[in-house]
Amino acid sequence: MLAGALLLIFLSPLVAQDLCKDSKDGFKVRLSIKTALGNDAYEWNESEMFLFRSTVAYAMRKQTKQDTYDITNILVCNDTQRVSFVFVVTSPDDPANMIPKAEVEKAVRLNKHRINSAFLLSDMTLEFVGIPPTLEAPITYETQPWLIVFGVVIGAVAIGIVALLMSTASKKRRAKENAAGLSEEDEGIVKENGTALSGLGGREGVFNQAFSNDDRFTQL
Amino acid sequence: MSKEARPSWDSPMQFVLACVSYAVGLGNVWRFPYLCQMHGGGGFLIPYLLMLVLEGIPLFCMELAIGQKMRLGSIGAWTAISPYLGGLGIASVVTSMYLCLYYNVINAWSFWYLFHSFQSVLPWAECPINTNRTGYLEECEVASPTQYFFYRETLNISSSIDENGGIHMGQALCLLLAWIIVYLFIVRGVKSTGMVVYFTATFPYVVLIIYLIRGVTLHGAWNGVKYMFTPKLEQLANPQTWINAATQIFFSLGLGFGSLIAFASYNHHNNNFERQAVAVSLINSGTSVFASVVTFAIYGFKATFNYESCLERMRLLMLNTFDLSEETISAENVTEWIHHLNVTYPEKFASIASKIEDCSLQAELDTAVEGTGLAFIVYSEAIKNMPLSQLWSVLYFVMLLLLGMGSMLGNVTAIITPLGDIKFLSRTLSNETINGLVCLLCLLLGFGFTSRSGNYWFTIFNEYAATLSLLFIVFIEVVSVCYVYGLRRFEKDIEDMLGHRPNWYWKVMWAAISPLLLFSLFIFYIINYIQGGTPTYQAWDKNLGKSVVQEYPVYGQAFIALLLASSLSCVPLAALYAACRKKQRGTSLRQHAVNTVTSTV
């Protein structure tokens, strides 16, 4: 009887390992702890594995709403230095039966953010190979922000143009009134073919070097 | 007879700033760094500066002299030089019109990017998510987020020039805004333009300095700057280098559009344009070199970022495939590990061989881009990786806008000045109305560039509308000033304005060297067109996520021919018209020309 009990004790993990290794319903998991946390990285050991198995059990519980899932239902194998391994989930009612891949995938997808935060990792650094991460919904705006900025700018420019045109119009009106009232004084202003000199505003003129009394020409 | 005085700049400084604002444009930022990279880095400066001295400065000075002497826009000025040459002015106006049509579309894109920078996450930083939230949109996956944002969200580009689509509303709105702002700047002619150029000429330098400081402090920027300044002198033996240097100087200074003639026509008679021409040309070239230092710093940052991402991807691939602990492979020894693992586990290595990338910093730096691709794709990719990317994005696109708007000022002035000189128009309509009508016409025609195939039509205009015709126009300009008008007469006019005759440098350049250079460039372009076969363009393929080469359809080629013919033919047609009128009216035409020349003294 003792031999039988001993056989059972040694056989069950072996059987469990076989279930895990041979299974097609398993998922490969990969953790990149050092990449994510750098100097604050924790050591991967048995306790961390224990935590992992309990989070997956928790995910299965939430998904199937059965409180019977336990940590013994989560089997792990192919542990490597990379910190990657394969896990399978067995049914709580029948430990020889495995939960199909699709069920496990659904459970993990729904609770990914809880599993991530348990390990201080993200979707990039805690990978379930074969389960794509659910991306965050894009931010939708009621009014596009660019339209708001556009509206402000075009409003300012429109005001600028209207102001300019109005000031031009009022200047012209004032000039017309002045011209009507002061037409006798026009003859006093010298208009020289509308060239640069009239733009000088009444100065004496511009010194033109070509006509200067340059000494080097007059000395003999 | 009392005529309204011709408006003039408030000070010579306004004129200089207007010329700087016009000449320093987008080409300094996105064409010169590309040429530098293609033709041997620092070594390219040798042909560039040589061409500046041989053709840039003399031709610039000549156009300013003509404008300042004749005090008319391009049509009036060339009619005054010789009544048979009015077509030269008309050709300039037509070319300026084409340029105005498509250049403001670039400003519209800059506005679009500027307005989209005011978001918490820059829209070109990440791909949009597909409908069932399992991954990113396919087109964005094969291309990159910045390319997707430019080709899909900004342009909504179709896959070839044949497929038209609707007008992109956002683009149309931005184009409307761009034209309204241009109108605001030119509505009162030089009075309003003169105020604006203080800002448009100086603020881009402020942004460039800020970017220089930011750029050289980025990680890996030094790789880019070192790459640029390492001269590869063997490129000097390549004739293409010299041709590109000559064309870059020529187009960068904006000769032949009539803008310089228009700007100079508002000068006082004795303004020292000679000194100003040298100053503006040197400032333009200096800005090109300065902008390329900034560009290469950014290139270096982007190349280093991509290189390090590539190394990280390879490291992860090795770790995941061979299940090694994370500490074994670091970024430095990835390549050694790849080699080691290839030797030790050849079968396993072969299974992932397709995913292995060759990470090379040199290859990243060698990818040379120019034009809108550089400004809107490469730069925005670099900006999204900088900390505080929204701020840098806003600064960068404001700078692009100022450069583009400053050049637009010159382009539109080149059209409205000759139009304002036409007595018939200026008597019936006020200046503001003429300016408004020109802007409205350009806006309505410009809406064609905002359709789905608009970018392909933009490329046609960009490559053909203002290249060959300008070379022809300026060649005829310099030949007619020296030989039709007479170099001696021109010398006397300059002495009249400046007080001294131009020295031998100017005379040799104007009479011999510049025309020779221009003629050879013109012939080279024609040979290139003929040898190149059917003209092709880059069409965006949304399934491959990159541009593919396609030939223009028949109507596209016909349109190109029409573009070239419409500006080139103005010169002979107008000369023919003048000859016919002269035969009809006898000597009265010659009398009219003499009056115009002497009365502008």
Coordinates of N, CA, C and O in Angstrom, one line a residue, chain A residues 28 30-36 78 80-84 109 127 132-139 141 144-147 149-151 153-158 160-165 167-168 171-172 186 191 193-200 203 206-211 216, chain B residues 1-6 8 71 111-112 114-116 118-121 129-130 132-136 169-171 173-174 176-177 180-181 183-184 187-188 192 267-270 312 315-316 319-327 430-432 495-500 599-601:
Chain A
K28 N 2.3 29.8 -24.7 CA 3.7 30.1 -24.2 C 3.6 31.5 -23.7 O 3.0 32.4 -24.3
R30 N 5.9 34.8 -22.1 CA 7.3 35.4 -22.1 C 7.3 36.6 -21.3 O 6.5 37.5 -21.5
L31 N 8.2 36.7 -20.3 CA 8.3 37.9 -19.5 C 9.6 38.6 -19.7 O 10.7 37.9 -19.7
S32 N 9.6 39.9 -19.9 CA 10.9 40.7 -20.1 C 11.0 41.6 -18.9 O 10.8 42.8 -19.0
I33 N 11.3 41.1 -17.7 CA 11.3 41.9 -16.5 C 12.4 42.9 -16.5 O 12.2 44.1 -16.2
K34 N 13.6 42.5 -16.9 CA 14.7 43.5 -16.9 C 14.5 44.6 -17.9 O 14.9 45.7 -17.6
T35 N 14.0 44.3 -19.0 CA 13.7 45.3 -20.0 C 12.7 46.4 -19.5 O 12.8 47.6 -19.7
A36 N 11.7 45.8 -18.7 CA 10.6 46.7 -18.3 C 11.1 47.5 -17.1 O 10.8 48.7 -17.0
N78 N 8.4 23.7 -19.3 CA 9.3 24.3 -20.2 C 9.8 25.6 -19.7 O 9.9 26.6 -20.5
T80 N 12.3 28.4 -18.9 CA 13.7 28.7 -19.4 C 14.3 29.9 -18.7 O 13.6 30.6 -18.0
Q81 N 15.5 30.1 -19.1 CA 16.3 31.3 -18.5 C 15.7 32.6 -19.0 O 15.9 33.6 -18.3
R82 N 15.1 32.5 -20.1 CA 14.5 33.8 -20.7 C 13.5 34.4 -19.8 O 13.2 35.6 -20.0
V83 N 13.0 33.5 -19.0 CA 11.8 33.6 -18.3 C 10.6 33.5 -19.3 O 9.9 34.4 -19.6
S84 N 10.6 32.3 -19.8 CA 9.4 31.9 -20.6 C 9.0 30.5 -20.3 O 9.9 29.7 -20.0
R109 N -7.6 37.6 -22.2 CA -7.8 38.9 -22.8 C -8.6 39.8 -22.0 O -8.3 41.0 -21.9
E127 N 4.2 38.8 -22.5 CA 3.5 38.4 -23.8 C 2.9 37.0 -23.6 O 3.6 36.1 -23.1
P132 N -3.2 38.4 -29.1 CA -2.9 39.8 -29.4 C -3.4 40.7 -28.3 O -4.5 40.4 -27.8
P133 N -2.7 41.7 -28.0 CA -3.2 42.6 -26.9 C -4.4 43.4 -27.4 O -4.5 43.8 -28.6
T134 N -5.3 43.7 -26.5 CA -6.5 44.5 -26.9 C -6.0 46.0 -26.8 O -5.6 46.5 -25.8
L135 N -6.0 46.7 -27.9 CA -5.5 48.1 -27.9 C -6.6 49.0 -27.4 O -7.7 48.8 -27.5
E136 N -6.1 50.1 -26.8 CA -7.0 51.1 -26.2 C -7.8 51.7 -27.3 O -7.3 52.0 -28.4
A137 N -9.0 52.0 -27.0 CA -9.8 52.7 -28.0 C -9.3 54.1 -28.3 O -8.8 54.8 -27.4
P138 N -9.3 54.5 -29.5 CA -8.7 55.8 -29.8 C -9.6 56.9 -29.2 O -10.8 56.8 -29.1
I139 N -8.9 58.1 -28.9 CA -9.7 59.2 -28.3 C -10.5 59.8 -29.4 O -10.0 60.2 -30.4
Y141 N -12.9 63.0 -30.4 CA -13.3 64.3 -30.0 C -14.6 64.7 -30.6 O -15.0 64.3 -31.6
Q144 N -13.1 68.4 -33.7 CA -11.7 68.1 -33.9 C -10.9 69.3 -33.4 O -11.3 70.5 -33.7
P145 N -9.8 69.1 -32.7 CA -9.1 70.2 -32.1 C -8.5 71.1 -33.2 O -8.4 72.4 -33.0
W146 N -8.2 70.5 -34.4 CA -7.6 71.4 -35.4 C -8.6 72.4 -36.0 O -8.2 73.5 -36.3
L147 N -9.8 72.0 -36.0 CA -10.8 73.0 -36.5 C -10.9 74.2 -35.5 O -11.2 75.3 -36.0
V149 N -8.5 75.5 -33.7 CA -7.3 76.4 -34.0 C -7.5 77.1 -35.3 O -7.3 78.3 -35.4
F150 N -8.0 76.4 -36.3 CA -8.3 77.0 -37.6 C -9.3 78.1 -37.5 O -9.1 79.2 -38.1
G151 N -10.3 77.9 -36.7 CA -11.4 78.9 -36.6 C -10.8 80.2 -36.0 O -11.1 81.3 -36.4
V153 N -7.7 81.2 -36.0 CA -6.8 81.9 -36.9 C -7.5 82.7 -38.0 O -7.2 83.8 -38.3
I154 N -8.5 82.0 -38.6 CA -9.1 82.6 -39.7 C -10.0 83.7 -39.3 O -10.2 84.7 -40.0
G155 N -10.5 83.6 -38.0 CA -11.3 84.8 -37.5 C -10.4 86.0 -37.3 O -10.8 87.1 -37.7
A156 N -9.2 85.8 -36.8 CA -8.3 86.9 -36.6 C -7.9 87.5 -37.9 O -7.9 88.8 -38.0
V157 N -7.6 86.7 -38.9 CA -7.2 87.2 -40.2 C -8.3 88.0 -40.8 O -8.1 89.1 -41.4
A158 N -9.5 87.5 -40.7 CA -10.7 88.1 -41.3 C -10.9 89.5 -40.7 O -11.1 90.5 -41.4
G160 N -8.6 91.3 -39.4 CA -7.5 92.1 -39.9 C -7.8 92.7 -41.2 O -7.6 93.9 -41.5
I161 N -8.3 91.9 -42.1 CA -8.6 92.4 -43.5 C -9.7 93.4 -43.5 O -9.6 94.5 -44.1
V162 N -10.7 93.1 -42.7 CA -11.9 94.1 -42.7 C -11.4 95.4 -42.1 O -11.7 96.5 -42.7
A163 N -10.5 95.4 -41.1 CA -10.0 96.6 -40.5 C -9.2 97.4 -41.5 O -9.3 98.6 -41.7
L164 N -8.3 96.7 -42.2 CA -7.4 97.3 -43.2 C -8.3 98.0 -44.3 O -8.1 99.1 -44.7
L165 N -9.3 97.2 -44.8 CA -10.1 97.7 -45.9 C -10.9 98.9 -45.5 O -11.0 99.9 -46.2
S167 N -10.0 101.0 -43.1 CA -9.2 102.2 -42.9 C -8.8 102.8 -44.2 O -8.6 104.0 -44.4
T168 N -8.6 101.9 -45.3 CA -8.3 102.4 -46.6 C -9.4 103.2 -47.1 O -9.3 104.3 -47.7
K171 N -9.7 106.5 -45.4 CA -8.6 107.4 -45.8 C -8.9 108.1 -47.1 O -8.7 109.2 -47.4
K172 N -9.5 107.2 -48.0 CA -9.8 107.7 -49.4 C -10.9 108.8 -49.2 O -10.9 109.8 -49.9
D186 N -3.4 123.1 -54.5 CA -2.7 122.1 -55.2 C -1.5 122.6 -56.0 O -0.5 121.9 -56.1
K191 N 4.8 118.3 -58.3 CA 4.7 116.9 -58.6 C 5.7 116.6 -59.7 O 5.5 117.2 -60.8
N193 N 6.5 114.2 -61.9 CA 6.3 113.0 -62.7 C 6.0 111.8 -61.8 O 6.2 110.6 -62.2
G194 N 5.7 112.1 -60.5 CA 5.4 110.9 -59.6 C 6.5 110.0 -59.4 O 6.4 108.8 -59.4
T195 N 7.7 110.6 -59.2 CA 8.8 109.7 -58.9 C 9.3 109.8 -57.5 O 8.6 110.3 -56.6
A196 N 10.5 109.3 -57.2 CA 10.9 109.1 -55.8 C 11.0 110.4 -55.0 O 10.7 110.4 -53.9
L197 N 11.2 111.5 -55.7 CA 11.4 112.7 -54.9 C 10.2 113.1 -54.2 O 10.3 113.7 -53.1
S198 N 9.0 112.8 -54.7 CA 7.8 113.2 -54.0 C 7.6 112.4 -52.8 O 6.9 112.7 -51.9
G199 N 8.2 111.2 -52.8 CA 8.1 110.4 -51.6 C 9.0 110.8 -50.5 O 9.0 110.2 -49.4
L200 N 9.9 111.8 -50.7 CA 10.8 112.1 -49.7 C 10.2 113.0 -48.6 O 10.8 113.3 -47.6
R203 N 11.9 116.9 -48.3 CA 13.3 117.2 -47.9 C 14.0 117.9 -49.0 O 13.5 118.0 -50.1
V206 N 18.3 114.4 -52.6 CA 19.2 113.3 -52.3 C 20.5 113.6 -52.9 O 20.6 114.1 -54.0
F207 N 21.6 113.4 -52.1 CA 22.9 113.7 -52.6 C 23.3 112.7 -53.6 O 23.4 111.5 -53.4
N208 N 23.4 113.2 -54.9 CA 23.8 112.3 -55.9 C 25.3 112.4 -56.2 O 25.7 113.5 -56.6
Q209 N 26.0 111.3 -56.0 CA 27.4 111.4 -56.1 C 27.9 111.7 -57.5 O 29.0 112.3 -57.6
A210 N 27.1 111.4 -58.5 CA 27.5 111.6 -59.8 C 27.8 113.1 -60.1 O 28.6 113.5 -61.0
F211 N 27.0 114.0 -59.4 CA 27.2 115.4 -59.7 C 27.9 116.1 -58.6 O 27.9 117.3 -58.5
R216 N 39.0 115.2 -57.1 CA 39.9 114.5 -58.0 C 39.7 114.9 -59.5 O 40.6 114.6 -60.3
Chain B
M1 N 0.6 117.7 -65.6 CA -0.2 116.5 -65.3 C 0.3 116.0 -64.0 O 1.5 115.7 -63.7
S2 N -0.6 115.8 -63.0 CA -0.2 115.3 -61.7 C -0.6 113.8 -61.7 O -1.8 113.5 -61.8
K3 N 0.3 113.0 -61.4 CA 0.0 111.5 -61.3 C 0.2 111.2 -59.9 O 1.0 111.8 -59.1
E4 N -0.4 110.1 -59.4 CA -0.2 109.6 -58.0 C 1.2 109.1 -58.0 O 1.6 108.3 -58.8
A5 N 2.0 109.5 -56.9 CA 3.3 109.0 -56.8 C 3.4 107.5 -56.6 O 2.5 106.9 -56.0
R6 N 4.4 106.9 -57.2 CA 4.6 105.5 -57.1 C 4.9 105.2 -55.6 O 5.8 105.8 -55.1
S8 N 6.6 103.6 -52.4 CA 8.0 103.1 -52.2 C 8.1 102.5 -50.8 O 7.3 102.7 -49.9
R71 N 11.5 101.5 -63.0 CA 10.4 101.8 -62.0 C 9.1 101.3 -62.5 O 8.1 101.9 -62.4
F111 N -0.1 74.6 -42.8 CA -1.2 74.9 -41.8 C -1.8 73.7 -41.3 O -2.1 73.6 -40.1
W112 N -2.1 72.7 -42.1 CA -2.8 71.5 -41.7 C -2.0 70.8 -40.6 O -2.5 70.5 -39.5
L114 N 0.3 72.2 -38.8 CA 0.5 73.1 -37.6 C -0.8 73.0 -36.7 O -0.6 72.8 -35.5
F115 N -2.0 73.0 -37.3 CA -3.2 72.9 -36.5 C -3.3 71.5 -35.8 O -3.8 71.4 -34.8
H116 N -2.8 70.5 -36.5 CA -2.8 69.2 -35.9 C -1.8 68.9 -34.8 O -1.8 67.9 -34.2
F118 N -1.7 70.6 -32.2 CA -2.3 71.0 -30.9 C -3.1 69.8 -30.3 O -4.2 70.0 -30.0
Q119 N -2.4 68.7 -30.2 CA -3.1 67.5 -29.6 C -2.2 66.9 -28.6 O -1.0 67.0 -28.7
S120 N -2.7 66.1 -27.7 CA -1.9 65.5 -26.6 C -0.9 64.5 -27.3 O 0.2 64.4 -26.8
V121 N -1.4 63.8 -28.2 CA -0.5 62.8 -29.0 C -0.5 63.3 -30.4 O -1.6 63.4 -31.0
I129 N -6.1 52.7 -34.9 CA -6.4 51.3 -34.7 C -7.5 50.8 -35.6 O -8.4 51.6 -35.9
N130 N -7.5 49.6 -36.0 CA -8.6 49.1 -36.8 C -9.9 48.8 -36.1 O -9.9 48.9 -34.8
N132 N -11.8 46.2 -35.2 CA -12.0 45.3 -34.1 C -10.9 45.4 -33.0 O -10.8 44.5 -32.2
R133 N -10.1 46.5 -33.0 CA -9.2 46.7 -32.0 C -8.2 45.6 -31.7 O -7.7 45.4 -30.6
T134 N -7.8 44.9 -32.8 CA -6.8 43.9 -32.6 C -5.5 44.3 -33.1 O -4.5 43.7 -32.8
G135 N -5.4 45.4 -33.9 CA -4.1 45.8 -34.4 C -4.3 47.1 -35.1 O -5.3 47.8 -35.0
Y136 N -3.3 47.5 -35.8 CA -3.3 48.8 -36.5 C -3.9 48.6 -37.9 O -3.9 47.5 -38.5
M169 N -11.8 68.4 -47.8 CA -12.3 69.6 -47.2 C -11.3 70.3 -46.3 O -11.2 71.6 -46.4
G170 N -10.6 69.5 -45.6 CA -9.6 70.2 -44.7 C -8.6 70.9 -45.5 O -8.2 72.0 -45.1
Q171 N -8.1 70.3 -46.6 CA -7.1 71.0 -47.4 C -7.6 72.2 -48.0 O -7.0 73.3 -48.1
L173 N -10.0 74.1 -46.9 CA -10.1 75.2 -45.9 C -8.7 75.8 -45.6 O -8.6 77.0 -45.5
C174 N -7.7 75.0 -45.5 CA -6.3 75.5 -45.2 C -5.8 76.3 -46.4 O -5.2 77.3 -46.2
L176 N -7.8 78.1 -48.4 CA -8.5 79.3 -48.3 C -7.8 80.2 -47.3 O -7.6 81.4 -47.6
L177 N -7.5 79.7 -46.1 CA -6.8 80.5 -45.1 C -5.5 81.0 -45.7 O -5.1 82.2 -45.5
I180 N -6.1 83.9 -48.0 CA -6.6 85.1 -47.3 C -5.5 85.8 -46.6 O -5.4 87.0 -46.6
I181 N -4.5 85.0 -46.0 CA -3.4 85.6 -45.4 C -2.5 86.3 -46.4 O -2.0 87.4 -46.2
Y183 N -3.5 87.7 -49.1 CA -4.2 88.9 -49.5 C -3.9 90.0 -48.4 O -3.7 91.1 -48.7
L184 N -4.0 89.5 -47.2 CA -3.8 90.5 -46.1 C -2.4 91.1 -46.2 O -2.3 92.3 -45.9
V187 N -2.4 93.5 -49.6 CA -3.6 94.3 -50.0 C -3.2 95.7 -50.3 O -3.7 96.3 -51.2
R188 N -2.2 96.2 -49.5 CA -1.9 97.6 -49.8 C -0.6 97.8 -50.5 O 0.0 98.8 -50.5
S192 N 1.9 97.5 -47.1 CA 1.6 96.4 -46.2 C 2.7 95.3 -46.2 O 3.1 94.7 -45.2
N267 N 12.0 101.2 -55.3 CA 13.1 101.8 -54.7 C 13.3 103.3 -55.1 O 12.8 103.7 -56.1
H268 N 14.0 104.0 -54.2 CA 14.5 105.3 -54.6 C 15.5 105.2 -55.7 O 16.2 104.2 -55.8
H269 N 15.6 106.2 -56.5 CA 16.5 106.1 -57.7 C 17.9 105.9 -57.3 O 18.7 105.3 -58.1
N270 N 18.4 106.3 -56.2 CA 19.8 106.2 -55.8 C 20.1 105.1 -54.8 O 21.1 105.2 -54.2
E312 N 17.7 46.8 -31.0 CA 16.9 46.3 -29.9 C 15.9 45.2 -30.4 O 15.7 44.1 -29.8
R315 N 18.0 42.1 -30.8 CA 18.3 41.5 -29.5 C 17.1 40.7 -29.0 O 17.3 39.5 -28.5
L316 N 15.9 41.3 -29.1 CA 14.7 40.6 -28.6 C 14.5 39.3 -29.4 O 14.1 38.2 -28.9
L319 N 16.9 36.7 -28.1 CA 16.5 36.2 -26.8 C 15.3 35.3 -26.9 O 15.2 34.3 -26.2
N320 N 14.3 35.7 -27.7 CA 13.1 34.9 -27.7 C 13.2 33.6 -28.4 O 12.6 32.6 -28.1
T321 N 14.0 33.6 -29.5 CA 14.2 32.4 -30.3 C 15.0 31.3 -29.5 O 14.7 30.2 -29.5
F322 N 16.1 31.8 -28.8 CA 16.9 30.9 -28.1 C 16.7 30.8 -26.6 O 17.5 30.2 -25.9
D323 N 15.7 31.5 -26.2 CA 15.3 31.5 -24.8 C 16.5 31.7 -23.8 O 16.7 31.0 -22.9
L324 N 17.2 32.8 -24.1 CA 18.4 33.1 -23.3 C 17.9 34.2 -22.3 O 17.0 34.9 -22.5
S325 N 18.7 34.2 -21.2 CA 18.3 35.2 -20.1 C 18.6 36.6 -20.7 O 19.4 36.8 -21.5
E326 N 17.8 37.6 -20.1 CA 17.9 38.9 -20.7 C 19.2 39.6 -20.6 O 19.6 40.5 -21.4
E327 N 20.0 39.2 -19.6 CA 21.3 39.9 -19.4 C 22.4 39.5 -20.3 O 23.4 40.1 -20.4
S430 N -9.7 99.8 -58.2 CA -8.7 100.2 -57.2 C -7.6 99.0 -57.0 O -7.9 97.9 -57.4
N431 N -6.5 99.4 -56.5 CA -5.4 98.4 -56.3 C -5.9 97.2 -55.4 O -5.6 96.1 -55.7
E432 N -6.7 97.6 -54.4 CA -7.1 96.5 -53.5 C -8.0 95.5 -54.2 O -7.9 94.3 -54.0
E495 N 25.6 104.1 -63.4 CA 26.4 105.2 -62.9 C 25.5 106.3 -62.5 O 25.7 107.0 -61.5
D496 N 24.4 106.5 -63.2 CA 23.4 107.5 -62.9 C 22.8 107.2 -61.6 O 22.5 108.1 -60.7
M497 N 22.5 105.9 -61.3 CA 21.8 105.6 -60.1 C 22.8 105.5 -58.9 O 22.5 105.9 -57.8
L498 N 24.0 104.9 -59.1 CA 24.9 104.6 -58.0 C 26.0 105.7 -57.8 O 26.5 105.8 -56.8
G499 N 26.4 106.3 -58.9 CA 27.4 107.2 -58.8 C 28.8 106.7 -59.3 O 29.7 107.4 -59.4
H500 N 28.8 105.4 -59.6 CA 30.1 104.9 -60.2 C 29.7 103.8 -61.2 O 28.6 103.2 -61.1
S599 N 11.5 109.5 -69.7 CA 10.6 110.1 -68.7 C 10.8 109.4 -67.3 O 10.3 109.9 -66.3
T600 N 11.5 108.3 -67.2 CA 11.6 107.7 -65.9 C 12.8 108.1 -65.2 O 13.2 107.7 -64.1
V601 N 13.6 109.0 -65.8 CA 14.8 109.6 -65.1 C 14.4 110.4 -63.9 O 13.5 111.2 -64.0

